[in-house]
mmCIF file of C-alpha atoms in Angstrom:
data_model
loop_
_atom_site.group_PDB
_atom_site.id
_atom_site.type_symbol
_atom_site.label_atom_id
_atom_site.label_comp_id
_atom_site.label_asym_id
_atom_site.label_seq_id
_atom_site.Cartn_x
_atom_site.Cartn_y
_atom_site.Cartn_z
ATOM 1 C CA MET A 19 -56.984 -142.010 41.813
ATOM 2 C CA ALA A 20 -54.495 -142.714 44.713
ATOM 3 C CA ILE A 21 -53.071 -139.957 47.099
ATOM 4 C CA ARG A 22 -49.883 -140.624 49.138
ATOM 5 C CA ALA A 23 -49.206 -139.314 52.617
ATOM 6 C CA LEU A 24 -46.455 -136.621 53.059
ATOM 7 C CA SER A 25 -45.271 -137.351 56.507
ATOM 8 C CA PRO A 26 -41.503 -137.330 55.810
ATOM 9 C CA ARG A 27 -41.790 -133.874 54.186
ATOM 10 C CA THR A 28 -43.824 -132.652 57.048
ATOM 11 C CA ASP A 29 -40.954 -133.680 59.431
ATOM 12 C CA ARG A 30 -38.488 -131.732 57.369
ATOM 13 C CA GLN A 31 -40.671 -128.694 57.317
ATOM 14 C CA GLY A 32 -41.046 -128.767 61.107
ATOM 15 C CA THR A 33 -37.328 -128.342 61.544
ATOM 16 C CA ALA A 34 -37.110 -125.702 58.885
ATOM 17 C CA PRO A 35 -38.022 -122.692 61.079
ATOM 18 C CA GLY A 36 -35.125 -123.208 63.304
ATOM 19 C CA ALA A 37 -32.768 -123.218 60.410
ATOM 20 C CA ALA A 38 -34.554 -120.214 58.918
ATOM 21 C CA THR A 39 -34.229 -118.133 62.089
ATOM 22 C CA GLY A 40 -30.529 -118.964 62.429
ATOM 23 C CA ARG A 41 -30.928 -120.469 65.873
ATOM 24 C CA THR A 42 -29.591 -123.806 66.955
ATOM 25 C CA PRO A 43 -31.617 -126.140 69.130
ATOM 26 C CA GLU A 44 -29.385 -125.298 72.112
ATOM 27 C CA THR A 45 -29.955 -121.611 71.838
ATOM 28 C CA ALA A 46 -33.717 -121.664 71.117
ATOM 29 C CA PRO A 47 -35.744 -119.858 73.765
ATOM 30 C CA ALA A 48 -37.654 -122.051 76.209
ATOM 31 C CA SER A 49 -40.815 -120.048 75.737
ATOM 32 C CA SER A 50 -41.078 -120.862 72.016
ATOM 33 C CA ALA A 51 -44.200 -122.761 71.046
ATOM 34 C CA PRO A 52 -43.748 -126.519 70.288
ATOM 35 C CA ALA A 53 -43.738 -127.505 66.766
ATOM 36 C CA ALA A 54 -47.060 -128.684 65.389
ATOM 37 C CA PRO A 55 -47.372 -132.351 64.959
ATOM 38 C CA ALA A 56 -46.840 -133.657 61.562
ATOM 39 C CA ALA A 57 -50.136 -133.945 59.626
ATOM 40 C CA SER A 58 -51.109 -137.331 58.531
ATOM 41 C CA GLY A 59 -54.166 -137.216 56.592
ATOM 42 C CA PRO A 60 -55.575 -138.447 53.563
ATOM 43 C CA SER A 61 -55.455 -134.978 51.875
ATOM 44 C CA ALA A 62 -52.267 -133.529 50.488
ATOM 45 C CA GLY A 63 -53.426 -129.892 50.718
ATOM 46 C CA ALA A 64 -54.132 -130.342 54.330
ATOM 47 C CA GLY A 65 -50.580 -131.600 55.047
ATOM 48 C CA PHE A 66 -48.961 -128.692 53.092
ATOM 49 C CA GLY A 67 -51.120 -126.131 54.975
ATOM 50 C CA ALA A 68 -50.040 -127.664 58.318
ATOM 51 C CA GLY A 69 -46.320 -127.196 57.360
ATOM 52 C CA GLN A 70 -46.943 -123.556 56.536
ATOM 53 C CA ALA A 71 -48.815 -122.912 59.846
ATOM 54 C CA ALA A 72 -45.896 -124.510 61.746
ATOM 55 C CA GLN A 73 -43.326 -122.171 60.080
ATOM 56 C CA ALA A 74 -45.429 -119.049 60.835
ATOM 57 C CA ALA A 75 -45.850 -120.054 64.543
ATOM 58 C CA ALA A 76 -42.088 -120.655 64.893
ATOM 59 C CA ALA A 77 -41.296 -117.224 63.359
ATOM 60 C CA GLN A 78 -43.833 -115.477 65.670
ATOM 61 C CA ALA A 79 -42.349 -117.182 68.737
ATOM 62 C CA SER A 80 -38.848 -116.149 67.810
ATOM 63 C CA ALA A 81 -39.912 -112.501 67.302
ATOM 64 C CA GLN A 82 -41.601 -112.377 70.745
ATOM 65 C CA ALA A 83 -38.632 -113.995 72.561
ATOM 66 C CA PRO A 84 -36.635 -111.531 74.799
ATOM 67 C CA ALA A 85 -33.258 -110.443 73.657
ATOM 68 C CA PRO A 86 -30.292 -112.226 75.308
ATOM 69 C CA ALA A 87 -28.837 -110.286 78.233
ATOM 70 C CA PRO A 88 -25.453 -108.745 77.463
ATOM 71 C CA ALA A 89 -22.510 -110.617 78.941
ATOM 72 C CA PRO A 90 -21.404 -109.039 82.270
ATOM 73 C CA THR A 91 -18.267 -106.977 81.940
ATOM 74 C CA SER A 92 -15.469 -107.909 84.264
ATOM 75 C CA ALA A 93 -14.959 -105.591 87.199
ATOM 76 C CA PRO A 94 -11.919 -103.376 87.006
ATOM 77 C CA ALA A 95 -8.901 -104.682 88.954
ATOM 78 C CA PRO A 96 -8.294 -102.742 92.175
ATOM 79 C CA ALA A 97 -5.533 -100.221 91.797
ATOM 80 C CA ALA A 98 -2.282 -101.044 93.604
ATOM 81 C CA PRO A 99 -1.511 -98.916 96.632
ATOM 82 C CA ALA A 100 0.737 -95.988 95.816
ATOM 83 C CA ALA A 101 4.260 -96.315 97.107
ATOM 84 C CA PRO A 102 5.117 -93.894 99.910
ATOM 85 C CA ALA A 103 6.993 -90.868 98.742
ATOM 86 C CA VAL A 104 10.730 -91.074 99.511
ATOM 87 C CA PRO A 105 12.051 -87.729 100.682
ATOM 88 C CA GLN A 106 14.759 -86.366 98.478
ATOM 89 C CA GLN A 107 18.123 -85.828 100.083
ATOM 90 C CA PRO A 108 19.103 -82.212 100.088
ATOM 91 C CA GLY A 109 21.875 -81.320 97.721
ATOM 92 C CA PRO A 110 24.648 -78.873 98.391
ATOM 93 C CA ALA A 111 23.122 -75.623 99.403
ATOM 94 C CA THR A 112 23.757 -72.600 97.060
ATOM 95 C CA PRO A 113 25.776 -69.978 98.960
ATOM 96 C CA MET A 114 23.568 -67.025 99.774
ATOM 97 C CA ALA A 115 24.549 -63.483 99.947
ATOM 98 C CA PRO A 116 24.724 -62.180 103.503
ATOM 99 C CA GLY A 117 22.298 -59.420 104.438
ATOM 100 C CA SER A 118 18.521 -58.870 104.706
ATOM 101 C CA GLY A 119 17.797 -60.709 101.424
ATOM 102 C CA GLY A 120 18.475 -64.048 103.092
ATOM 103 C CA GLY A 121 17.518 -66.345 100.103
ATOM 104 C CA GLN A 122 18.852 -64.071 97.369
ATOM 105 C CA PRO A 123 21.856 -65.371 95.463
ATOM 106 C CA SER A 124 25.008 -63.353 95.568
ATOM 107 C CA TRP A 125 25.879 -60.639 93.025
ATOM 108 C CA ALA A 126 28.615 -62.744 91.474
ATOM 109 C CA GLN A 127 26.250 -65.778 91.157
ATOM 110 C CA GLN A 128 23.548 -63.529 89.449
ATOM 111 C CA VAL A 129 26.218 -62.196 86.966
ATOM 112 C CA HIS A 130 27.478 -65.657 86.036
ATOM 113 C CA ARG A 131 23.954 -67.042 85.770
ATOM 114 C CA LEU A 132 22.926 -64.305 83.374
ATOM 115 C CA ALA A 133 26.160 -64.808 81.344
ATOM 116 C CA GLY A 134 25.476 -68.614 81.107
ATOM 117 C CA GLU A 135 21.877 -68.016 79.703
ATOM 118 C CA PRO A 136 21.871 -66.704 76.089
ATOM 119 C CA ALA A 137 19.080 -64.344 75.188
ATOM 120 C CA GLU A 138 18.073 -66.371 72.163
ATOM 121 C CA LYS A 139 18.250 -70.127 71.623
ATOM 122 C CA GLY A 140 21.446 -71.037 69.830
ATOM 123 C CA ALA A 141 23.030 -67.582 70.375
ATOM 124 C CA PRO A 142 26.755 -67.612 71.438
ATOM 125 C CA VAL A 143 27.443 -66.873 75.048
ATOM 126 C CA THR A 144 29.678 -63.772 75.609
ATOM 127 C CA PRO A 145 32.177 -64.419 78.441
ATOM 128 C CA TRP A 146 31.648 -62.051 81.346
ATOM 129 C CA LYS A 147 34.245 -59.383 81.997
ATOM 130 C CA PRO A 148 34.483 -57.003 84.919
ATOM 131 C CA PRO A 149 33.268 -53.522 84.251
ATOM 132 C CA VAL A 150 36.351 -51.878 85.453
ATOM 133 C CA GLU A 151 40.059 -52.813 85.537
ATOM 134 C CA ASP A 152 41.326 -54.569 88.637
ATOM 135 C CA VAL A 153 42.998 -51.923 90.757
ATOM 136 C CA PHE A 154 45.673 -54.355 92.105
ATOM 137 C CA GLN A 155 46.700 -55.447 88.612
ATOM 138 C CA ALA A 156 46.757 -51.858 87.452
ATOM 139 C CA ALA A 157 48.992 -50.897 90.403
ATOM 140 C CA ALA A 158 51.323 -53.802 89.635
ATOM 141 C CA ARG A 159 51.584 -52.808 85.985
ATOM 142 C CA ARG A 160 52.368 -49.225 86.904
ATOM 143 C CA GLN A 161 55.023 -50.308 89.318
ATOM 144 C CA SER A 162 56.753 -52.539 86.804
ATOM 145 C CA ALA A 163 56.607 -49.828 84.053
ATOM 146 C CA ALA A 164 58.081 -47.121 86.420
ATOM 147 C CA ARG A 165 60.974 -45.090 85.001
ATOM 148 C CA PRO A 166 63.374 -42.813 86.797
ATOM 149 C CA ALA A 167 62.149 -39.266 87.380
ATOM 150 C CA GLY A 168 63.891 -36.266 85.816
ATOM 151 C CA ILE A 169 66.317 -34.305 87.899
ATOM 152 C CA GLY A 170 64.109 -31.173 87.663
ATOM 153 C CA ARG A 171 61.218 -32.806 89.514
ATOM 154 C CA ARG A 172 63.606 -34.337 92.088
ATOM 155 C CA LEU A 173 65.124 -30.971 92.829
ATOM 156 C CA ALA A 174 61.742 -29.282 93.124
ATOM 157 C CA ALA A 175 60.479 -31.974 95.544
ATOM 158 C CA ARG A 176 63.584 -31.817 97.639
ATOM 159 C CA LEU A 177 63.343 -28.031 97.833
ATOM 160 C CA LEU A 178 59.740 -28.206 99.063
ATOM 161 C CA ASP A 179 60.681 -30.760 101.744
ATOM 162 C CA THR A 180 63.697 -28.696 102.817
ATOM 163 C CA VAL A 181 61.512 -25.643 103.314
ATOM 164 C CA VAL A 182 59.062 -27.698 105.500
ATOM 165 C CA LEU A 183 62.028 -29.123 107.451
ATOM 166 C CA ALA A 184 63.695 -25.819 107.996
ATOM 167 C CA ALA A 185 60.436 -24.128 109.097
ATOM 168 C CA VAL A 186 59.867 -26.717 111.785
ATOM 169 C CA THR A 187 63.509 -26.860 112.978
ATOM 170 C CA GLY A 188 63.667 -23.060 113.016
ATOM 171 C CA VAL A 189 60.921 -22.989 115.684
ATOM 172 C CA ALA A 190 63.317 -24.754 118.067
ATOM 173 C CA ALA A 191 66.530 -23.260 116.652
ATOM 174 C CA VAL A 192 65.724 -19.680 117.206
ATOM 175 C CA PRO A 193 65.422 -19.749 121.125
ATOM 176 C CA LEU A 194 68.245 -22.267 121.432
ATOM 177 C CA GLY A 195 70.552 -20.464 119.019
ATOM 178 C CA THR A 196 69.760 -17.134 120.657
ATOM 179 C CA ARG A 197 70.795 -18.595 124.003
ATOM 180 C CA ALA A 198 73.958 -20.012 122.636
ATOM 181 C CA MET A 199 75.026 -16.743 121.009
ATOM 182 C CA ASP A 200 74.306 -14.777 124.163
ATOM 183 C CA HIS A 201 76.451 -17.207 126.197
ATOM 184 C CA ILE A 202 79.301 -16.755 123.745
ATOM 185 C CA ASP A 203 79.052 -12.891 123.851
ATOM 186 C CA GLU A 204 79.235 -12.974 127.633
ATOM 187 C CA LYS A 205 82.410 -15.016 127.593
ATOM 188 C CA ILE A 206 84.007 -12.566 125.168
ATOM 189 C CA ASP A 207 83.029 -9.584 127.231
ATOM 190 C CA VAL A 208 84.489 -11.196 130.485
ATOM 191 C CA ALA A 209 87.710 -11.814 128.533
ATOM 192 C CA LYS A 210 87.985 -8.178 127.455
ATOM 193 C CA LEU A 211 87.392 -6.891 130.931
ATOM 194 C CA SER A 212 90.140 -8.981 132.364
ATOM 195 C CA GLY A 213 92.776 -7.307 130.347
ATOM 196 C CA GLU A 214 94.631 -10.457 129.823
ATOM 197 C CA LYS A 215 94.935 -12.814 126.839
ATOM 198 C CA VAL A 216 92.273 -15.372 127.321
ATOM 199 C CA THR A 217 91.155 -18.172 125.057
ATOM 200 C CA VAL A 218 87.366 -18.229 124.589
ATOM 201 C CA TRP A 219 85.906 -21.634 123.614
ATOM 202 C CA LEU A 220 82.860 -21.457 121.558
ATOM 203 C CA LEU A 221 81.803 -25.022 122.483
ATOM 204 C CA ASP A 222 81.150 -25.546 126.191
ATOM 205 C CA GLY A 223 78.555 -27.142 128.299
ATOM 206 C CA THR A 224 75.964 -24.461 127.466
ATOM 207 C CA THR A 225 76.423 -24.055 123.765
ATOM 208 C CA SER A 226 76.785 -27.796 123.136
ATOM 209 C CA VAL A 227 73.442 -28.446 124.718
ATOM 210 C CA CYS A 228 71.842 -25.753 122.571
ATOM 211 C CA PHE A 229 73.436 -26.883 119.357
ATOM 212 C CA GLY A 230 72.664 -30.552 120.179
ATOM 213 C CA GLY A 231 69.018 -29.624 120.743
ATOM 214 C CA ILE A 232 68.839 -28.049 117.301
ATOM 215 C CA LEU A 233 70.470 -31.083 115.708
ATOM 216 C CA ALA A 234 68.181 -33.465 117.537
ATOM 217 C CA VAL A 235 65.069 -31.539 116.404
ATOM 218 C CA LEU A 236 66.375 -31.681 112.795
ATOM 219 C CA LEU A 237 67.007 -35.345 112.815
ATOM 220 C CA VAL A 238 63.994 -36.481 114.725
ATOM 221 C CA PHE A 239 61.667 -34.336 112.627
ATOM 222 C CA GLY A 240 63.499 -35.574 109.500
ATOM 223 C CA VAL A 241 62.809 -39.173 110.388
ATOM 224 C CA LEU A 242 59.118 -38.472 111.076
ATOM 225 C CA TYR A 243 58.673 -36.338 107.958
ATOM 226 C CA ASP A 244 60.969 -38.131 105.476
ATOM 227 C CA ALA A 245 61.951 -41.607 106.558
ATOM 228 C CA LEU A 246 58.562 -42.838 107.920
ATOM 229 C CA PRO A 247 56.401 -41.621 105.012
ATOM 230 C CA THR A 248 59.014 -42.965 102.507
ATOM 231 C CA ALA A 249 58.809 -46.464 104.033
ATOM 232 C CA LYS A 250 55.003 -46.406 104.241
ATOM 233 C CA TRP A 251 53.913 -44.729 100.987
ATOM 234 C CA GLY A 252 57.192 -44.103 99.098
ATOM 235 C CA ARG A 253 56.910 -40.340 99.079
ATOM 236 C CA THR A 254 56.937 -37.235 101.208
ATOM 237 C CA LEU A 255 54.705 -34.148 100.871
ATOM 238 C CA GLY A 256 57.124 -32.500 98.328
ATOM 239 C CA LYS A 257 57.465 -35.704 96.278
ATOM 240 C CA LYS A 258 53.623 -36.148 96.186
ATOM 241 C CA LEU A 259 53.168 -32.681 94.870
ATOM 242 C CA CYS A 260 55.826 -33.113 92.258
ATOM 243 C CA GLY A 261 54.596 -36.576 91.116
ATOM 244 C CA VAL A 262 57.645 -38.695 92.144
ATOM 245 C CA GLU A 263 58.225 -41.484 94.636
ATOM 246 C CA VAL A 264 60.908 -43.608 96.091
ATOM 247 C CA ARG A 265 60.985 -47.305 95.178
ATOM 248 C CA ASP A 266 63.136 -50.309 95.638
ATOM 249 C CA ILE A 267 65.198 -51.214 92.518
ATOM 250 C CA GLU A 268 64.332 -54.940 92.599
ATOM 251 C CA ALA A 269 60.871 -55.034 93.900
ATOM 252 C CA HIS A 270 59.697 -51.640 92.629
ATOM 253 C CA GLU A 271 57.893 -51.103 95.978
ATOM 254 C CA PRO A 272 58.482 -48.682 98.820
ATOM 255 C CA PRO A 273 61.658 -49.389 100.744
ATOM 256 C CA THR A 274 61.622 -50.809 104.251
ATOM 257 C CA PHE A 275 61.942 -48.475 107.222
ATOM 258 C CA GLY A 276 65.654 -49.351 107.755
ATOM 259 C CA ARG A 277 66.541 -48.553 104.164
ATOM 260 C CA ALA A 278 64.389 -45.329 104.291
ATOM 261 C CA LEU A 279 66.218 -44.267 107.524
ATOM 262 C CA GLY A 280 69.599 -44.964 106.058
ATOM 263 C CA ARG A 281 68.665 -42.967 102.926
ATOM 264 C CA TRP A 282 67.638 -39.979 105.027
ATOM 265 C CA LEU A 283 70.825 -40.053 107.272
ATOM 266 C CA VAL A 284 73.194 -40.378 104.259
ATOM 267 C CA PHE A 285 71.347 -37.349 102.703
ATOM 268 C CA SER A 286 71.153 -35.167 105.809
ATOM 269 C CA ILE A 287 74.480 -35.597 107.594
ATOM 270 C CA PRO A 288 76.755 -34.890 104.450
ATOM 271 C CA GLY A 289 74.294 -32.102 103.621
ATOM 272 C CA LEU A 290 75.135 -30.339 107.021
ATOM 273 C CA LEU A 291 78.782 -30.684 106.044
ATOM 274 C CA VAL A 292 78.068 -29.253 102.586
ATOM 275 C CA VAL A 293 79.616 -32.338 101.060
ATOM 276 C CA GLY A 294 76.142 -33.567 100.343
ATOM 277 C CA VAL A 295 75.844 -31.307 97.341
ATOM 278 C CA VAL A 296 78.193 -33.539 95.417
ATOM 279 C CA GLY A 297 76.121 -36.522 96.260
ATOM 280 C CA VAL A 298 72.937 -34.802 94.922
ATOM 281 C CA LEU A 299 74.594 -33.736 91.730
ATOM 282 C CA TRP A 300 75.797 -37.342 91.213
ATOM 283 C CA GLY A 301 72.262 -38.172 89.980
ATOM 284 C CA LEU A 302 72.848 -36.028 86.826
ATOM 285 C CA PHE A 303 75.440 -38.425 85.524
ATOM 286 C CA ASP A 304 74.334 -41.820 86.921
ATOM 287 C CA ARG A 305 72.767 -44.247 84.504
ATOM 288 C CA PRO A 306 70.368 -45.992 84.160
ATOM 289 C CA TRP A 307 68.623 -45.284 87.514
ATOM 290 C CA ARG A 308 69.884 -41.761 88.100
ATOM 291 C CA GLN A 309 70.854 -42.544 91.687
ATOM 292 C CA CYS A 310 72.370 -39.999 94.171
ATOM 293 C CA TRP A 311 74.602 -41.159 97.025
ATOM 294 C CA HIS A 312 71.633 -41.652 99.319
ATOM 295 C CA ASP A 313 69.856 -43.738 96.740
ATOM 296 C CA LYS A 314 72.875 -46.015 96.218
ATOM 297 C CA ALA A 315 73.115 -46.440 99.958
ATOM 298 C CA ALA A 316 69.528 -47.468 100.281
ATOM 299 C CA HIS A 317 69.371 -49.464 96.903
ATOM 300 C CA THR A 318 66.482 -47.291 95.811
ATOM 301 C CA PHE A 319 65.623 -44.921 92.981
ATOM 302 C CA VAL A 320 63.193 -42.075 92.449
ATOM 303 C CA ALA A 321 60.416 -42.966 90.003
ATOM 304 C CA GLN A 322 57.991 -40.808 88.170
ATOM 305 C CA HIS A 323 54.343 -41.767 88.408
#
C-alpha cells in the first residue's frame, strides 16, 4: 500500500491563518510566531496534524498582539487674532431738557415717544393732541368773531368812565374854579363902587389861567385814563366792567396810540361844547359797525367780548 506526501497542501494550510484572521501580510504584527515548517513525512496523519497546529498557533499569536494605536488627531488650528474694536462715531445727540435732570429727555420728546409706541403689537397709534386749546389760536378766533357791542353797554361803560374822569378833574377844578369866581366877584364889586358904567370881562389873566388849568387836568388825565389803556389793552376800566373793548376795523386788534388819542380828542372836545351828544347818538343808526363820530375818526369800533 503506497502513501503520498502532502507537502503542497501543507503550504496552503500555512497561509490560511492569515486569511482567516483577516490580516494581510503587511499588517501582520511583528511579534507573531513564524509559521511551522511544512511537514514532510511518510505519515499522512502527521502532516494533517501539523497543519492544524500551525493554524492554532497563528490564531493565538493574533489574539495576544496589542491593538493598533489610534491615529493621532490633528491639532486645532490657532485662532486668528481678534480685530481691534473700532470706536463708533457718536451720532447726533438727543436734545436734553435743561434743569437738574441733565440726561432726561424733554417733556415733548417723552410725549411723542409714548405716542409712537402702541400699547399692544399691531394696535393703531392715536395721534397726540394737546390737552388744552392753544390760547393764541383761541384769542385769534375770538377777535375774528367779534361783533359790535350794543348801545346799552356802550353807554354804561362811558358813564362809568365819565364819573372817574369827573372825580379826578374835580379835585383840581374846585380850588381853581373857586379862585376864578372870587376874582370875578371882586371885579364886579369894584365896578359897582365906582358909580360909573364899567365893562367887566370874565376872562382875564387870572381867570384864563384857572380855566386853562382845569382844562389841562381834564385832557391830560383823559389821555392817561382813556387813550393809553385803549391803545395797550383796547379798553378802559368802565369798558372792562361792561365787557366791551375798542378794536381796529381791519385788524380786529387794539388801535395804535395815535388813533386812540385822536378818538379821545374827537369825543372830549365836542363833548365840552355839547355838540358831542349828537356824535354819541350817531351810533344808534350807523350800520354795520355802530360807529360814533370818534369811532369813525379813529377807524375803530366797540366790540363785545
